[in-house]
């Protein structure tokens, strides 16, 4: 029986995945389980639901029955997700937590304990035609760690857990781009696939009195591109690395390269990003239009958006013995 308990997992590395019963969430779960297996760390599955608001707060007769039904449905979603995760990766520890509260703030709060957050591109409440829903967009913008947003296949089936292509990474010479490159090499090493590094050389505005020939600009771009890749290539010499210097908008170049890829990795901001923006225009466009999963990476952990714990209940389906066992093996 599921019961409310207080659990502290602060000291444990984990992959965190949000589920809601949608096809997109199933793909995120499969991706997260495979990732936790490759990292040899626990997988934590989180589902959040909210109580309905009734017109008369004093009349709890109907609401009470509805609430029991909602909690039962939420517990079923979590149980099914845990069973599926064990099928995908039977060698990992799985923790499942049920929360009462809005999905995005709950995931952001719990992301403080995670090395990686995985979400589906659209939940059960997503609007038709919207490629990335509000929850995944908010988590990608605010999470303190890397976030992977998983798109289901065009046929509506879940994204496969096994590697299907190369890792594509956007390179622009910024510190955030360097963090994205490092993440891409780590992913490629875990999945035994190659990397395609994409750099878009866009024309720069110049004062009429200072004209730099186009071939010189491209030569500088190629040199910066090579320098950005070289330090990581030395650490991972066995990985097949291909570089692609294109002329055009970086978002479009990455979107074009996403077809048939395993994962596209972008920095949260580019070299020309505005201060204060949580996601740059390139990362937002790639999130919306890429044909595969997208990882949004920051150069370091940032404080997550916190919500008040007042009124929020937590239901942990993992037993105390399982949690104790996890602590011993962390």
Coordinates of N, CA and C in Angstrom, one line a residue, residues 82-210:
X82 N 7.0 2.1 -13.4 CA 8.1 1.3 -12.8 C 8.3 0.0 -13.4
X83 N 7.2 -0.7 -13.7 CA 7.3 -2.0 -14.3 C 7.9 -1.9 -15.7
X84 N 7.6 -0.9 -16.5 CA 8.2 -0.7 -17.8 C 9.7 -0.4 -17.7
X85 N 10.0 0.4 -16.7 CA 11.5 0.7 -16.5 C 12.3 -0.5 -16.2
X86 N 11.7 -1.4 -15.4 CA 12.4 -2.6 -15.1 C 12.6 -3.5 -16.3
X87 N 11.6 -3.5 -17.2 CA 11.7 -4.3 -18.4 C 12.9 -3.7 -19.3
X88 N 13.0 -2.4 -19.4 CA 14.0 -1.8 -20.2 C 15.4 -1.9 -19.6
X89 N 15.5 -1.8 -18.3 CA 16.8 -1.8 -17.6 C 16.6 -2.6 -16.3
X90 N 16.6 -3.9 -16.3 CA 16.4 -4.7 -15.1 C 17.5 -4.6 -14.1
X91 N 18.7 -4.0 -14.5 CA 19.8 -4.0 -13.6 C 19.9 -2.7 -12.7
X92 N 18.9 -1.8 -12.8 CA 19.0 -0.6 -12.1 C 18.0 -0.6 -10.9
X93 N 18.3 0.3 -9.9 CA 17.4 0.6 -8.9 C 16.4 1.6 -9.3
X94 N 15.1 1.4 -9.0 CA 14.1 2.3 -9.4 C 13.3 2.8 -8.2
X95 N 13.2 4.1 -8.1 CA 12.5 4.7 -7.0 C 11.3 5.4 -7.7
X96 N 10.1 5.3 -7.1 CA 8.9 6.0 -7.7 C 8.3 6.8 -6.7
X97 N 8.0 8.1 -7.0 CA 7.4 9.0 -6.1 C 6.2 9.6 -6.7
X98 N 5.1 9.7 -5.9 CA 3.9 10.3 -6.3 C 3.6 11.6 -5.5
X99 N 3.4 12.7 -6.2 CA 3.2 14.0 -5.6 C 1.8 14.6 -5.9
X100 N 1.3 15.4 -5.0 CA 0.1 16.2 -5.2 C 0.6 17.6 -5.4
X101 N 0.4 18.1 -6.6 CA 0.9 19.4 -6.9 C 1.1 19.6 -8.4
X102 N 1.4 20.8 -8.9 CA 1.6 21.0 -10.3 C 2.9 20.3 -10.8
X103 N 2.9 19.8 -12.0 CA 4.0 19.0 -12.5 C 5.3 19.7 -12.7
X104 N 5.3 20.9 -13.3 CA 6.5 21.6 -13.6 C 7.3 22.0 -12.3
X105 N 6.6 22.7 -11.3 CA 7.3 23.0 -10.1 C 7.8 21.8 -9.3
X106 N 7.0 20.7 -9.3 CA 7.4 19.5 -8.6 C 8.7 18.9 -9.2
X107 N 8.8 18.8 -10.6 CA 10.0 18.3 -11.2 C 11.2 19.2 -10.9
X108 N 10.9 20.6 -10.9 CA 12.0 21.5 -10.7 C 12.6 21.3 -9.3
X109 N 11.7 21.2 -8.3 CA 12.1 21.0 -6.9 C 12.9 19.7 -6.8
X110 N 12.4 18.6 -7.4 CA 13.1 17.3 -7.3 C 14.4 17.3 -8.2
X111 N 14.5 18.1 -9.1 CA 15.7 18.2 -10.0 C 17.0 18.5 -9.2
X112 N 16.8 19.1 -8.0 CA 18.0 19.4 -7.2 C 18.8 18.2 -6.8
X113 N 18.1 17.0 -6.8 CA 18.7 15.8 -6.4 C 19.3 15.0 -7.6
X114 N 19.1 15.5 -8.8 CA 19.4 14.8 -10.0 C 20.6 15.3 -10.8
X115 N 21.2 14.4 -11.5 CA 22.3 14.7 -12.5 C 21.7 15.0 -13.8
X116 N 20.5 14.5 -14.1 CA 19.8 14.6 -15.4 C 18.3 14.5 -15.2
X117 N 17.6 15.4 -15.9 CA 16.1 15.3 -15.9 C 15.7 14.9 -17.3
X118 N 14.7 14.0 -17.4 CA 14.2 13.6 -18.7 C 12.7 13.8 -18.7
X119 N 12.2 14.4 -19.7 CA 10.7 14.6 -19.8 C 10.3 14.4 -21.2
X120 N 9.0 14.1 -21.4 CA 8.4 13.9 -22.7 C 8.1 15.3 -23.3
X121 N 8.1 15.4 -24.6 CA 7.9 16.7 -25.2 C 6.5 17.2 -25.0
X122 N 5.5 16.3 -24.9 CA 4.1 16.8 -24.6 C 3.4 15.8 -23.7
X123 N 2.7 16.3 -22.7 CA 1.9 15.5 -21.8 C 0.5 15.2 -22.3
X124 N -0.3 14.6 -21.4 CA -1.6 14.3 -21.7 C -2.5 15.5 -22.0
X125 N -2.1 16.6 -21.4 CA -2.9 17.8 -21.5 C -2.4 18.8 -22.6
X126 N -1.5 18.3 -23.4 CA -0.9 19.2 -24.4 C -1.9 19.6 -25.5
X127 N -1.7 20.7 -26.1 CA -2.6 21.2 -27.2 C -2.1 20.5 -28.5
X128 N -3.1 20.2 -29.3 CA -2.7 19.6 -30.7 C -1.9 20.6 -31.5
X129 N -0.9 20.1 -32.1 CA 0.0 21.0 -32.9 C 1.1 21.6 -32.2
X130 N 1.1 21.6 -30.8 CA 2.2 22.1 -30.1 C 3.2 21.1 -29.8
X131 N 4.4 21.2 -30.4 CA 5.4 20.2 -30.4 C 6.0 20.0 -29.0
X132 N 6.2 21.1 -28.3 CA 6.8 21.0 -26.9 C 5.8 21.7 -26.0
X133 N 5.3 20.9 -25.0 CA 4.3 21.4 -24.0 C 4.9 22.3 -23.0
X134 N 4.1 22.9 -22.2 CA 4.5 23.9 -21.2 C 5.4 23.3 -20.1
X135 N 5.1 22.1 -19.7 CA 5.8 21.5 -18.6 C 7.3 21.3 -19.1
X136 N 7.5 20.6 -20.2 CA 8.8 20.4 -20.7 C 9.6 21.7 -21.0
X137 N 8.9 22.7 -21.5 CA 9.6 24.0 -21.8 C 10.0 24.6 -20.5
X138 N 9.2 24.6 -19.5 CA 9.5 25.2 -18.2 C 10.7 24.5 -17.5
X139 N 10.6 23.2 -17.6 CA 11.7 22.4 -16.9 C 13.0 22.6 -17.7
X140 N 13.0 22.6 -19.0 CA 14.2 22.9 -19.8 C 14.8 24.3 -19.5
X141 N 13.9 25.2 -19.2 CA 14.4 26.6 -19.0 C 14.9 26.8 -17.6
X142 N 14.4 26.1 -16.6 CA 14.7 26.4 -15.2 C 15.5 25.3 -14.4
X143 N 15.6 24.1 -15.0 CA 16.2 23.0 -14.2 C 17.7 23.4 -13.9
X144 N 18.2 23.0 -12.8 CA 19.6 23.3 -12.4 C 20.6 22.3 -13.0
X145 N 20.1 21.3 -13.8 CA 21.0 20.3 -14.4 C 20.6 20.1 -15.8
X146 N 21.3 19.3 -16.6 CA 20.9 19.1 -18.0 C 19.5 18.4 -18.1
X147 N 18.8 18.8 -19.1 CA 17.4 18.3 -19.3 C 17.4 17.7 -20.7
X148 N 16.8 16.5 -20.8 CA 16.6 15.8 -22.1 C 15.1 15.8 -22.3
X149 N 14.7 16.4 -23.5 CA 13.3 16.4 -23.9 C 13.1 15.4 -25.0
X150 N 12.3 14.4 -24.8 CA 12.2 13.2 -25.7 C 10.9 13.4 -26.6
X151 N 11.1 13.4 -27.9 CA 9.9 13.5 -28.8 C 9.6 12.0 -29.2
X152 N 8.3 11.7 -29.2 CA 7.9 10.4 -29.8 C 8.1 10.3 -31.3
X153 N 8.1 9.1 -31.8 CA 8.3 9.0 -33.3 C 7.1 9.6 -34.0
X154 N 7.3 9.9 -35.3 CA 6.2 10.5 -36.0 C 4.9 9.6 -36.0
X155 N 5.1 8.3 -35.9 CA 4.0 7.4 -35.9 C 3.3 7.4 -34.6
X156 N 3.8 8.1 -33.6 CA 3.2 8.2 -32.3 C 3.7 7.1 -31.3
X157 N 4.7 6.3 -31.7 CA 5.2 5.3 -30.8 C 6.3 5.9 -30.0
X158 N 6.6 5.3 -28.9 CA 7.6 5.8 -27.9 C 9.0 5.8 -28.5
X159 N 9.8 6.7 -28.1 CA 11.2 6.7 -28.6 C 12.0 5.5 -28.1
X160 N 12.8 4.9 -28.9 CA 13.5 3.6 -28.5 C 14.6 3.9 -27.5
X161 N 14.8 2.9 -26.6 CA 15.9 3.1 -25.6 C 17.3 2.8 -26.3
X162 N 17.3 2.0 -27.3 CA 18.6 1.6 -27.9 C 19.0 2.7 -28.9
X163 N 20.4 2.9 -29.0 CA 20.9 3.9 -29.9 C 20.4 3.7 -31.4
X164 N 20.1 4.8 -32.0 CA 19.6 4.7 -33.4 C 20.4 5.6 -34.4
X165 N 21.3 6.4 -33.8 CA 22.0 7.3 -34.7 C 23.1 8.0 -33.9
X166 N 23.6 9.1 -34.5 CA 24.7 9.9 -33.9 C 24.3 10.9 -32.9
X167 N 25.2 11.4 -32.2 CA 25.0 12.6 -31.3 C 25.3 13.8 -32.0
X168 N 24.4 14.8 -32.2 CA 24.6 16.0 -32.8 C 24.8 17.1 -31.8
X169 N 25.8 18.0 -31.9 CA 26.0 19.0 -30.9 C 26.3 20.3 -31.6
X170 N 25.7 21.4 -31.1 CA 25.9 22.7 -31.6 C 27.1 23.4 -31.0
X171 N 28.0 24.0 -31.8 CA 29.2 24.6 -31.3 C 29.3 26.0 -31.8
X172 N 29.5 26.9 -30.8 CA 29.6 28.4 -31.2 C 30.8 29.1 -30.5
X173 N 31.6 28.3 -29.7 CA 32.7 28.9 -29.1 C 32.5 29.5 -27.7
X174 N 31.3 29.4 -27.2 CA 30.9 30.0 -25.9 C 31.2 29.0 -24.8
X175 N 31.2 29.4 -23.5 CA 31.4 28.5 -22.4 C 30.3 27.5 -22.3
X176 N 29.1 28.0 -22.6 CA 28.0 27.1 -22.6 C 28.1 26.0 -23.7
X177 N 28.5 26.4 -24.8 CA 28.8 25.5 -25.9 C 29.8 24.4 -25.5
X178 N 30.8 24.9 -24.8 CA 31.8 23.9 -24.3 C 31.2 22.9 -23.4
X179 N 30.3 23.3 -22.5 CA 29.6 22.3 -21.6 C 28.8 21.4 -22.5
X180 N 28.1 21.9 -23.5 CA 27.3 21.0 -24.4 C 28.2 20.0 -25.1
X181 N 29.4 20.4 -25.5 CA 30.3 19.5 -26.2 C 30.7 18.4 -25.2
X182 N 31.0 18.8 -24.0 CA 31.4 17.8 -23.0 C 30.3 16.8 -22.8
X183 N 29.1 17.2 -22.7 CA 27.9 16.4 -22.5 C 27.7 15.4 -23.7
X184 N 27.9 16.0 -24.9 CA 27.8 15.2 -26.1 C 28.8 14.1 -26.1
X185 N 30.0 14.3 -25.8 CA 31.1 13.3 -25.8 C 30.8 12.2 -24.7
X186 N 30.3 12.6 -23.6 CA 29.9 11.7 -22.5 C 28.8 10.8 -23.0
X187 N 27.8 11.3 -23.7 CA 26.7 10.6 -24.2 C 27.2 9.6 -25.3
X188 N 28.0 10.1 -26.2 CA 28.5 9.2 -27.3 C 29.3 8.1 -26.7
X189 N 30.1 8.3 -25.7 CA 30.9 7.3 -25.0 C 30.0 6.2 -24.4
X190 N 29.0 6.6 -23.7 CA 28.1 5.7 -23.1 C 27.3 4.9 -24.1
X191 N 26.9 5.5 -25.2 CA 26.0 4.8 -26.2 C 26.8 4.2 -27.3
X192 N 28.1 4.4 -27.3 CA 29.0 3.8 -28.4 C 28.6 4.3 -29.8
X193 N 28.3 5.6 -29.9 CA 28.0 6.1 -31.2 C 28.9 7.3 -31.5
X194 N 28.8 7.8 -32.7 CA 29.7 8.9 -33.1 C 29.1 10.3 -32.9
X195 N 29.8 11.3 -33.1 CA 29.4 12.7 -32.9 C 29.5 13.5 -34.2
X196 N 28.4 14.3 -34.4 CA 28.5 15.3 -35.5 C 28.4 16.6 -34.9
X197 N 29.5 17.4 -35.0 CA 29.5 18.7 -34.4 C 29.2 19.8 -35.5
X198 N 28.2 20.6 -35.2 CA 27.7 21.5 -36.2 C 28.0 23.0 -35.7
X199 N 28.6 23.7 -36.6 CA 28.8 25.1 -36.4 C 28.3 25.9 -37.6
X200 N 27.4 26.9 -37.3 CA 26.8 27.7 -38.3 C 27.6 29.0 -38.4
X201 N 28.2 29.3 -39.5 CA 28.9 30.5 -39.8 C 28.0 31.5 -40.4
X202 N 27.5 32.5 -39.5 CA 26.5 33.5 -40.0 C 27.2 34.8 -40.3
X203 N 26.9 35.5 -41.3 CA 27.5 36.8 -41.6 C 27.4 37.7 -40.5
X204 N 28.5 38.5 -40.2 CA 28.5 39.4 -39.1 C 28.4 40.8 -39.7
X205 N 27.7 41.7 -39.0 CA 27.6 43.1 -39.4 C 29.0 43.8 -39.2
X206 N 29.4 44.5 -40.2 CA 30.7 45.2 -40.1 C 30.5 46.7 -40.5
X207 N 31.3 47.5 -39.9 CA 31.4 48.9 -40.2 C 32.0 49.1 -41.6
X208 N 31.4 50.0 -42.5 CA 31.9 50.1 -43.9 C 33.4 50.3 -44.0
X209 N 34.0 50.9 -42.9 CA 35.4 51.2 -43.0 C 36.3 50.0 -42.6
X210 N 35.7 49.0 -42.0 CA 36.4 47.8 -41.6 C 35.8 46.6 -42.3

